[in-house]
């Protein structure tokens, strides 16, 4: 809910509402020993609940808004090299038109937790990946329950998060200590 002002500033708030996302108004958490707590999410304004929606929906809205704002968007390209220049960035990429070099004043690495950009820039993401835990994420068919809440469930060795994405789909993401995994 606290991100609605950012979504308004980005010019995608109205489009998000039109996508009919799942409105999330509650948060619940359970501990490994079975204790639970739940409560409402903080509300900024009447229409500003949390949202459950597929990441691809948000990404699509943001990239289309960027295009309308004049940003050159290149899809289907693979970044092969990045280097810092005096007044920005040099970005080599391979795409449908072959190898090309683009220049940008600002570089936004919105390529996720396994960021190729971070690796190419030599940022220390190896530590995050070689940690003691492993994460998984999957989407499941919703059969009952889980109406308007985001839930975190702790268990011995990890935790899971559950969020409804649409009428029939739930996102399950969890992390578990590597030492708890067995062949």
mmCIF file with all atom_site columns, C-alpha atoms in Angstrom:
data_model
loop_
_atom_site.group_PDB
_atom_site.id
_atom_site.type_symbol
_atom_site.label_atom_id
_atom_site.label_alt_id
_atom_site.label_comp_id
_atom_site.label_asym_id
_atom_site.label_entity_id
_atom_site.label_seq_id
_atom_site.pdbx_PDB_ins_code
_atom_site.Cartn_x
_atom_site.Cartn_y
_atom_site.Cartn_z
_atom_site.occupancy
_atom_site.B_iso_or_equiv
_atom_site.pdbx_formal_charge
_atom_site.auth_seq_id
_atom_site.auth_comp_id
_atom_site.auth_asym_id
_atom_site.auth_atom_id
_atom_site.pdbx_PDB_model_num
ATOM 1   C CA . UNK A 1 1   ? 0.000  0.000   0.000   1.00 0.00 ? 1   UNK A CA 1
ATOM 2   C CA . UNK A 1 2   ? 2.805  2.483   0.719   1.00 0.00 ? 2   UNK A CA 1
ATOM 3   C CA . UNK A 1 3   ? 4.000  2.289   -2.903  1.00 0.00 ? 3   UNK A CA 1
ATOM 4   C CA . UNK A 1 4   ? 0.900  3.852   -4.473  1.00 0.00 ? 4   UNK A CA 1
ATOM 5   C CA . UNK A 1 5   ? 2.478  7.333   -4.536  1.00 0.00 ? 5   UNK A CA 1
ATOM 6   C CA . UNK A 1 6   ? 5.419  5.869   -6.489  1.00 0.00 ? 6   UNK A CA 1
ATOM 7   C CA . UNK A 1 7   ? 3.030  4.114   -8.888  1.00 0.00 ? 7   UNK A CA 1
ATOM 8   C CA . UNK A 1 8   ? 1.153  7.410   -9.304  1.00 0.00 ? 8   UNK A CA 1
ATOM 9   C CA . UNK A 1 9   ? 4.423  9.245   -10.034 1.00 0.00 ? 9   UNK A CA 1
ATOM 10  C CA . UNK A 1 10  ? 5.356  6.588   -12.602 1.00 0.00 ? 10  UNK A CA 1
ATOM 11  C CA . UNK A 1 11  ? 1.974  7.038   -14.290 1.00 0.00 ? 11  UNK A CA 1
ATOM 12  C CA . UNK A 1 12  ? 0.856  3.411   -13.955 1.00 0.00 ? 12  UNK A CA 1
ATOM 13  C CA . UNK A 1 13  ? -1.507 3.476   -10.953 1.00 0.00 ? 13  UNK A CA 1
ATOM 14  C CA . UNK A 1 14  ? -4.701 3.827   -13.002 1.00 0.00 ? 14  UNK A CA 1
ATOM 15  C CA . UNK A 1 15  ? -3.598 1.136   -15.456 1.00 0.00 ? 15  UNK A CA 1
ATOM 16  C CA . UNK A 1 16  ? -2.856 -1.198  -12.517 1.00 0.00 ? 16  UNK A CA 1
ATOM 17  C CA . UNK A 1 17  ? -6.364 -0.696  -11.144 1.00 0.00 ? 17  UNK A CA 1
ATOM 18  C CA . UNK A 1 18  ? -7.801 -1.472  -14.599 1.00 0.00 ? 18  UNK A CA 1
ATOM 19  C CA . UNK A 1 19  ? -5.981 -4.840  -14.605 1.00 0.00 ? 19  UNK A CA 1
ATOM 20  C CA . UNK A 1 20  ? -8.294 -5.882  -11.764 1.00 0.00 ? 20  UNK A CA 1
ATOM 21  C CA . UNK A 1 21  ? -5.522 -7.157  -9.498  1.00 0.00 ? 21  UNK A CA 1
ATOM 22  C CA . UNK A 1 22  ? -6.284 -9.061  -6.319  1.00 0.00 ? 22  UNK A CA 1
ATOM 23  C CA . UNK A 1 23  ? -6.673 -6.529  -3.520  1.00 0.00 ? 23  UNK A CA 1
ATOM 24  C CA . UNK A 1 24  ? -4.527 -7.456  -0.537  1.00 0.00 ? 24  UNK A CA 1
ATOM 25  C CA . UNK A 1 25  ? -5.568 -5.841  2.729   1.00 0.00 ? 25  UNK A CA 1
ATOM 26  C CA . UNK A 1 26  ? -4.213 -8.222  5.377   1.00 0.00 ? 26  UNK A CA 1
ATOM 27  C CA . UNK A 1 27  ? -0.921 -9.712  6.502   1.00 0.00 ? 27  UNK A CA 1
ATOM 28  C CA . UNK A 1 28  ? -0.539 -12.997 8.387   1.00 0.00 ? 28  UNK A CA 1
ATOM 29  C CA . UNK A 1 29  ? 2.496  -14.732 9.819   1.00 0.00 ? 29  UNK A CA 1
ATOM 30  C CA . UNK A 1 30  ? 3.004  -18.064 11.552  1.00 0.00 ? 30  UNK A CA 1
ATOM 31  C CA . UNK A 1 31  ? 6.017  -19.262 13.498  1.00 0.00 ? 31  UNK A CA 1
ATOM 32  C CA . UNK A 1 32  ? 7.630  -22.679 13.274  1.00 0.00 ? 32  UNK A CA 1
ATOM 33  C CA . UNK A 1 33  ? 6.009  -23.639 16.584  1.00 0.00 ? 33  UNK A CA 1
ATOM 34  C CA . UNK A 1 34  ? 2.505  -22.807 15.328  1.00 0.00 ? 34  UNK A CA 1
ATOM 35  C CA . UNK A 1 35  ? 1.894  -19.355 16.808  1.00 0.00 ? 35  UNK A CA 1
ATOM 36  C CA . UNK A 1 36  ? 0.155  -16.952 14.437  1.00 0.00 ? 36  UNK A CA 1
ATOM 37  C CA . UNK A 1 37  ? -0.453 -13.247 14.120  1.00 0.00 ? 37  UNK A CA 1
ATOM 38  C CA . UNK A 1 38  ? -2.499 -11.313 11.569  1.00 0.00 ? 38  UNK A CA 1
ATOM 39  C CA . UNK A 1 39  ? -3.653 -7.797  10.943  1.00 0.00 ? 39  UNK A CA 1
ATOM 40  C CA . UNK A 1 40  ? -4.564 -5.225  8.333   1.00 0.00 ? 40  UNK A CA 1
ATOM 41  C CA . UNK A 1 41  ? -1.978 -3.704  6.020   1.00 0.00 ? 41  UNK A CA 1
ATOM 42  C CA . UNK A 1 42  ? -1.517 0.038   6.510   1.00 0.00 ? 42  UNK A CA 1
ATOM 43  C CA . UNK A 1 43  ? -3.903 1.982   4.283   1.00 0.00 ? 43  UNK A CA 1
ATOM 44  C CA . UNK A 1 44  ? -2.690 5.232   2.748   1.00 0.00 ? 44  UNK A CA 1
ATOM 45  C CA . UNK A 1 45  ? -5.965 6.184   1.070   1.00 0.00 ? 45  UNK A CA 1
ATOM 46  C CA . UNK A 1 46  ? -9.257 4.377   0.468   1.00 0.00 ? 46  UNK A CA 1
ATOM 47  C CA . UNK A 1 47  ? -8.291 2.920   -2.930  1.00 0.00 ? 47  UNK A CA 1
ATOM 48  C CA . UNK A 1 48  ? -4.763 2.011   -1.903  1.00 0.00 ? 48  UNK A CA 1
ATOM 49  C CA . UNK A 1 49  ? -4.738 -1.601  -0.805  1.00 0.00 ? 49  UNK A CA 1
ATOM 50  C CA . UNK A 1 50  ? -1.859 -3.924  -1.535  1.00 0.00 ? 50  UNK A CA 1
ATOM 51  C CA . UNK A 1 51  ? -1.930 -5.857  -4.804  1.00 0.00 ? 51  UNK A CA 1
ATOM 52  C CA . UNK A 1 52  ? -1.541 -9.440  -5.826  1.00 0.00 ? 52  UNK A CA 1
ATOM 53  C CA . UNK A 1 53  ? -0.637 -9.666  -9.494  1.00 0.00 ? 53  UNK A CA 1
ATOM 54  C CA . UNK A 1 54  ? 1.777  -11.370 -11.812 1.00 0.00 ? 54  UNK A CA 1
ATOM 55  C CA . UNK A 1 55  ? 5.138  -9.655  -12.122 1.00 0.00 ? 55  UNK A CA 1
ATOM 56  C CA . UNK A 1 56  ? 4.804  -9.763  -15.908 1.00 0.00 ? 56  UNK A CA 1
ATOM 57  C CA . UNK A 1 57  ? 1.713  -7.521  -15.687 1.00 0.00 ? 57  UNK A CA 1
ATOM 58  C CA . UNK A 1 58  ? 3.580  -4.857  -13.717 1.00 0.00 ? 58  UNK A CA 1
ATOM 59  C CA . UNK A 1 59  ? 6.663  -5.163  -15.938 1.00 0.00 ? 59  UNK A CA 1
ATOM 60  C CA . UNK A 1 60  ? 4.542  -4.733  -19.078 1.00 0.00 ? 60  UNK A CA 1
ATOM 61  C CA . UNK A 1 61  ? 2.816  -1.630  -17.678 1.00 0.00 ? 61  UNK A CA 1
ATOM 62  C CA . UNK A 1 62  ? 6.157  -0.097  -16.684 1.00 0.00 ? 62  UNK A CA 1
ATOM 63  C CA . UNK A 1 63  ? 7.875  -0.765  -20.023 1.00 0.00 ? 63  UNK A CA 1
ATOM 64  C CA . UNK A 1 64  ? 4.907  0.630   -21.965 1.00 0.00 ? 64  UNK A CA 1
ATOM 65  C CA . UNK A 1 65  ? 4.910  3.741   -19.761 1.00 0.00 ? 65  UNK A CA 1
ATOM 66  C CA . UNK A 1 66  ? 8.645  4.137   -20.347 1.00 0.00 ? 66  UNK A CA 1
ATOM 67  C CA . UNK A 1 67  ? 8.070  3.948   -24.118 1.00 0.00 ? 67  UNK A CA 1
ATOM 68  C CA . UNK A 1 68  ? 5.370  6.630   -23.916 1.00 0.00 ? 68  UNK A CA 1
ATOM 69  C CA . UNK A 1 69  ? 7.829  8.812   -21.980 1.00 0.00 ? 69  UNK A CA 1
ATOM 70  C CA . UNK A 1 70  ? 10.352 8.537   -24.804 1.00 0.00 ? 70  UNK A CA 1
ATOM 71  C CA . UNK A 1 71  ? 12.609 5.782   -23.472 1.00 0.00 ? 71  UNK A CA 1
ATOM 72  C CA . UNK A 1 72  ? 14.183 3.611   -26.169 1.00 0.00 ? 72  UNK A CA 1
ATOM 73  C CA . UNK A 1 73  ? 13.239 0.056   -25.212 1.00 0.00 ? 73  UNK A CA 1
ATOM 74  C CA . UNK A 1 74  ? 15.042 -2.840  -26.857 1.00 0.00 ? 74  UNK A CA 1
ATOM 75  C CA . UNK A 1 75  ? 13.563 -6.257  -26.303 1.00 0.00 ? 75  UNK A CA 1
ATOM 76  C CA . UNK A 1 76  ? 14.982 -9.562  -27.457 1.00 0.00 ? 76  UNK A CA 1
ATOM 77  C CA . UNK A 1 77  ? 18.530 -8.353  -26.926 1.00 0.00 ? 77  UNK A CA 1
ATOM 78  C CA . UNK A 1 78  ? 21.197 -9.942  -24.791 1.00 0.00 ? 78  UNK A CA 1
ATOM 79  C CA . UNK A 1 79  ? 23.712 -7.637  -23.126 1.00 0.00 ? 79  UNK A CA 1
ATOM 80  C CA . UNK A 1 80  ? 27.204 -8.921  -23.870 1.00 0.00 ? 80  UNK A CA 1
ATOM 81  C CA . UNK A 1 81  ? 29.315 -6.187  -22.248 1.00 0.00 ? 81  UNK A CA 1
ATOM 82  C CA . UNK A 1 82  ? 28.867 -3.067  -20.130 1.00 0.00 ? 82  UNK A CA 1
ATOM 83  C CA . UNK A 1 83  ? 31.421 -0.396  -19.392 1.00 0.00 ? 83  UNK A CA 1
ATOM 84  C CA . UNK A 1 84  ? 31.385 2.890   -17.525 1.00 0.00 ? 84  UNK A CA 1
ATOM 85  C CA . UNK A 1 85  ? 32.147 5.878   -19.739 1.00 0.00 ? 85  UNK A CA 1
ATOM 86  C CA . UNK A 1 86  ? 33.000 9.448   -18.834 1.00 0.00 ? 86  UNK A CA 1
ATOM 87  C CA . UNK A 1 87  ? 29.372 10.629  -18.996 1.00 0.00 ? 87  UNK A CA 1
ATOM 88  C CA . UNK A 1 88  ? 27.387 7.395   -18.851 1.00 0.00 ? 88  UNK A CA 1
ATOM 89  C CA . UNK A 1 89  ? 27.474 3.814   -20.012 1.00 0.00 ? 89  UNK A CA 1
ATOM 90  C CA . UNK A 1 90  ? 28.451 1.844   -23.083 1.00 0.00 ? 90  UNK A CA 1
ATOM 91  C CA . UNK A 1 91  ? 26.279 -1.240  -23.544 1.00 0.00 ? 91  UNK A CA 1
ATOM 92  C CA . UNK A 1 92  ? 27.084 -3.918  -26.118 1.00 0.00 ? 92  UNK A CA 1
ATOM 93  C CA . UNK A 1 93  ? 24.217 -6.184  -27.036 1.00 0.00 ? 93  UNK A CA 1
ATOM 94  C CA . UNK A 1 94  ? 23.315 -8.955  -29.423 1.00 0.00 ? 94  UNK A CA 1
ATOM 95  C CA . UNK A 1 95  ? 19.815 -8.998  -30.867 1.00 0.00 ? 95  UNK A CA 1
ATOM 96  C CA . UNK A 1 96  ? 17.748 -9.567  -33.990 1.00 0.00 ? 96  UNK A CA 1
ATOM 97  C CA . UNK A 1 97  ? 19.728 -6.838  -35.801 1.00 0.00 ? 97  UNK A CA 1
ATOM 98  C CA . UNK A 1 98  ? 23.085 -8.359  -34.799 1.00 0.00 ? 98  UNK A CA 1
ATOM 99  C CA . UNK A 1 99  ? 25.712 -6.885  -32.478 1.00 0.00 ? 99  UNK A CA 1
ATOM 100 C CA . UNK A 1 100 ? 25.181 -3.259  -31.532 1.00 0.00 ? 100 UNK A CA 1
ATOM 101 C CA . UNK A 1 101 ? 26.519 -0.722  -29.058 1.00 0.00 ? 101 UNK A CA 1
ATOM 102 C CA . UNK A 1 102 ? 24.191 1.627   -27.218 1.00 0.00 ? 102 UNK A CA 1
ATOM 103 C CA . UNK A 1 103 ? 25.050 4.544   -24.969 1.00 0.00 ? 103 UNK A CA 1
ATOM 104 C CA . UNK A 1 104 ? 23.066 5.721   -21.961 1.00 0.00 ? 104 UNK A CA 1
ATOM 105 C CA . UNK A 1 105 ? 23.441 8.399   -19.314 1.00 0.00 ? 105 UNK A CA 1
ATOM 106 C CA . UNK A 1 106 ? 21.719 6.145   -16.766 1.00 0.00 ? 106 UNK A CA 1
ATOM 107 C CA . UNK A 1 107 ? 21.883 2.377   -16.380 1.00 0.00 ? 107 UNK A CA 1
ATOM 108 C CA . UNK A 1 108 ? 19.066 0.611   -14.543 1.00 0.00 ? 108 UNK A CA 1
ATOM 109 C CA . UNK A 1 109 ? 19.776 -3.056  -13.894 1.00 0.00 ? 109 UNK A CA 1
ATOM 110 C CA . UNK A 1 110 ? 16.242 -4.384  -13.615 1.00 0.00 ? 110 UNK A CA 1
ATOM 111 C CA . UNK A 1 111 ? 17.270 -7.920  -14.486 1.00 0.00 ? 111 UNK A CA 1
ATOM 112 C CA . UNK A 1 112 ? 16.390 -9.685  -11.263 1.00 0.00 ? 112 UNK A CA 1
ATOM 113 C CA . UNK A 1 113 ? 18.073 -11.561 -8.482  1.00 0.00 ? 113 UNK A CA 1
ATOM 114 C CA . UNK A 1 114 ? 20.424 -13.423 -10.853 1.00 0.00 ? 114 UNK A CA 1
ATOM 115 C CA . UNK A 1 115 ? 21.522 -10.164 -12.445 1.00 0.00 ? 115 UNK A CA 1
ATOM 116 C CA . UNK A 1 116 ? 23.739 -10.589 -15.474 1.00 0.00 ? 116 UNK A CA 1
ATOM 117 C CA . UNK A 1 117 ? 24.379 -6.855  -15.290 1.00 0.00 ? 117 UNK A CA 1
ATOM 118 C CA . UNK A 1 118 ? 25.716 -7.093  -11.721 1.00 0.00 ? 118 UNK A CA 1
ATOM 119 C CA . UNK A 1 119 ? 27.966 -9.990  -12.735 1.00 0.00 ? 119 UNK A CA 1
ATOM 120 C CA . UNK A 1 120 ? 29.323 -8.093  -15.744 1.00 0.00 ? 120 UNK A CA 1
ATOM 121 C CA . UNK A 1 121 ? 30.072 -5.083  -13.549 1.00 0.00 ? 121 UNK A CA 1
ATOM 122 C CA . UNK A 1 122 ? 31.880 -7.280  -11.050 1.00 0.00 ? 122 UNK A CA 1
ATOM 123 C CA . UNK A 1 123 ? 29.491 -6.537  -8.212  1.00 0.00 ? 123 UNK A CA 1
ATOM 124 C CA . UNK A 1 124 ? 29.696 -9.070  -5.411  1.00 0.00 ? 124 UNK A CA 1
ATOM 125 C CA . UNK A 1 125 ? 26.532 -11.076 -5.933  1.00 0.00 ? 125 UNK A CA 1
ATOM 126 C CA . UNK A 1 126 ? 28.365 -14.376 -5.530  1.00 0.00 ? 126 UNK A CA 1
ATOM 127 C CA . UNK A 1 127 ? 28.112 -14.013 -1.763  1.00 0.00 ? 127 UNK A CA 1
ATOM 128 C CA . UNK A 1 128 ? 24.330 -13.752 -1.950  1.00 0.00 ? 128 UNK A CA 1
ATOM 129 C CA . UNK A 1 129 ? 24.130 -16.827 -4.178  1.00 0.00 ? 129 UNK A CA 1
ATOM 130 C CA . UNK A 1 130 ? 26.528 -18.962 -2.187  1.00 0.00 ? 130 UNK A CA 1
ATOM 131 C CA . UNK A 1 131 ? 24.706 -18.344 1.089   1.00 0.00 ? 131 UNK A CA 1
ATOM 132 C CA . UNK A 1 132 ? 23.397 -21.078 3.313   1.00 0.00 ? 132 UNK A CA 1
ATOM 133 C CA . UNK A 1 133 ? 19.888 -21.044 1.849   1.00 0.00 ? 133 UNK A CA 1
ATOM 134 C CA . UNK A 1 134 ? 18.147 -21.934 -1.393  1.00 0.00 ? 134 UNK A CA 1
ATOM 135 C CA . UNK A 1 135 ? 15.001 -20.250 -2.676  1.00 0.00 ? 135 UNK A CA 1
ATOM 136 C CA . UNK A 1 136 ? 12.183 -21.680 -4.759  1.00 0.00 ? 136 UNK A CA 1
ATOM 137 C CA . UNK A 1 137 ? 9.124  -20.139 -6.350  1.00 0.00 ? 137 UNK A CA 1
ATOM 138 C CA . UNK A 1 138 ? 6.128  -21.682 -8.069  1.00 0.00 ? 138 UNK A CA 1
ATOM 139 C CA . UNK A 1 139 ? 2.562  -20.934 -8.987  1.00 0.00 ? 139 UNK A CA 1
ATOM 140 C CA . UNK A 1 140 ? -0.213 -23.219 -7.826  1.00 0.00 ? 140 UNK A CA 1
ATOM 141 C CA . UNK A 1 141 ? -3.908 -23.597 -8.564  1.00 0.00 ? 141 UNK A CA 1
ATOM 142 C CA . UNK A 1 142 ? -6.016 -22.049 -5.831  1.00 0.00 ? 142 UNK A CA 1
ATOM 143 C CA . UNK A 1 143 ? -8.675 -24.417 -4.529  1.00 0.00 ? 143 UNK A CA 1
ATOM 144 C CA . UNK A 1 144 ? -9.913 -22.556 -1.444  1.00 0.00 ? 144 UNK A CA 1
ATOM 145 C CA . UNK A 1 145 ? -8.997 -19.975 1.167   1.00 0.00 ? 145 UNK A CA 1
ATOM 146 C CA . UNK A 1 146 ? -6.396 -17.234 0.889   1.00 0.00 ? 146 UNK A CA 1
ATOM 147 C CA . UNK A 1 147 ? -8.678 -14.365 0.066   1.00 0.00 ? 147 UNK A CA 1
ATOM 148 C CA . UNK A 1 148 ? -7.102 -10.965 0.668   1.00 0.00 ? 148 UNK A CA 1
ATOM 149 C CA . UNK A 1 149 ? -3.899 -11.583 2.587   1.00 0.00 ? 149 UNK A CA 1
ATOM 150 C CA . UNK A 1 150 ? -0.216 -12.076 2.079   1.00 0.00 ? 150 UNK A CA 1
ATOM 151 C CA . UNK A 1 151 ? 1.047  -14.826 4.368   1.00 0.00 ? 151 UNK A CA 1
ATOM 152 C CA . UNK A 1 152 ? 4.476  -15.753 5.713   1.00 0.00 ? 152 UNK A CA 1
ATOM 153 C CA . UNK A 1 153 ? 4.868  -19.191 7.304   1.00 0.00 ? 153 UNK A CA 1
ATOM 154 C CA . UNK A 1 154 ? 8.048  -20.062 9.141   1.00 0.00 ? 154 UNK A CA 1
ATOM 155 C CA . UNK A 1 155 ? 9.205  -23.649 9.509   1.00 0.00 ? 155 UNK A CA 1
ATOM 156 C CA . UNK A 1 156 ? 12.314 -25.318 10.814  1.00 0.00 ? 156 UNK A CA 1
ATOM 157 C CA . UNK A 1 157 ? 15.068 -24.279 8.426   1.00 0.00 ? 157 UNK A CA 1
ATOM 158 C CA . UNK A 1 158 ? 13.199 -21.669 6.424   1.00 0.00 ? 158 UNK A CA 1
ATOM 159 C CA . UNK A 1 159 ? 10.017 -19.846 5.569   1.00 0.00 ? 159 UNK A CA 1
ATOM 160 C CA . UNK A 1 160 ? 7.395  -19.632 2.843   1.00 0.00 ? 160 UNK A CA 1
ATOM 161 C CA . UNK A 1 161 ? 5.391  -16.728 1.471   1.00 0.00 ? 161 UNK A CA 1
ATOM 162 C CA . UNK A 1 162 ? 1.986  -17.143 -0.133  1.00 0.00 ? 162 UNK A CA 1
ATOM 163 C CA . UNK A 1 163 ? 0.090  -14.553 -2.177  1.00 0.00 ? 163 UNK A CA 1
ATOM 164 C CA . UNK A 1 164 ? -2.941 -14.795 -4.422  1.00 0.00 ? 164 UNK A CA 1
ATOM 165 C CA . UNK A 1 165 ? -2.183 -13.549 -7.965  1.00 0.00 ? 165 UNK A CA 1
ATOM 166 C CA . UNK A 1 166 ? -5.608 -13.882 -9.551  1.00 0.00 ? 166 UNK A CA 1
ATOM 167 C CA . UNK A 1 167 ? -8.864 -15.767 -9.125  1.00 0.00 ? 167 UNK A CA 1
ATOM 168 C CA . UNK A 1 168 ? -7.264 -19.183 -9.718  1.00 0.00 ? 168 UNK A CA 1
ATOM 169 C CA . UNK A 1 169 ? -3.550 -18.772 -8.963  1.00 0.00 ? 169 UNK A CA 1
ATOM 170 C CA . UNK A 1 170 ? -1.397 -18.559 -5.841  1.00 0.00 ? 170 UNK A CA 1
ATOM 171 C CA . UNK A 1 171 ? 2.291  -17.693 -5.793  1.00 0.00 ? 171 UNK A CA 1
ATOM 172 C CA . UNK A 1 172 ? 4.354  -19.770 -3.361  1.00 0.00 ? 172 UNK A CA 1
ATOM 173 C CA . UNK A 1 173 ? 7.907  -18.653 -2.656  1.00 0.00 ? 173 UNK A CA 1
ATOM 174 C CA . UNK A 1 174 ? 10.076 -20.241 -0.014  1.00 0.00 ? 174 UNK A CA 1
ATOM 175 C CA . UNK A 1 175 ? 13.612 -20.446 1.204   1.00 0.00 ? 175 UNK A CA 1
ATOM 176 C CA . UNK A 1 176 ? 15.230 -23.304 3.076   1.00 0.00 ? 176 UNK A CA 1
ATOM 177 C CA . UNK A 1 177 ? 18.676 -23.870 4.536   1.00 0.00 ? 177 UNK A CA 1
ATOM 178 C CA . UNK A 1 178 ? 20.831 -25.978 2.248   1.00 0.00 ? 178 UNK A CA 1
ATOM 179 C CA . UNK A 1 179 ? 21.594 -28.256 5.203   1.00 0.00 ? 179 UNK A CA 1
ATOM 180 C CA . UNK A 1 180 ? 17.893 -29.240 5.323   1.00 0.00 ? 180 UNK A CA 1
ATOM 181 C CA . UNK A 1 181 ? 17.895 -30.516 1.734   1.00 0.00 ? 181 UNK A CA 1
ATOM 182 C CA . UNK A 1 182 ? 18.490 -34.223 1.226   1.00 0.00 ? 182 UNK A CA 1
ATOM 183 C CA . UNK A 1 183 ? 18.918 -36.415 -1.836  1.00 0.00 ? 183 UNK A CA 1
#
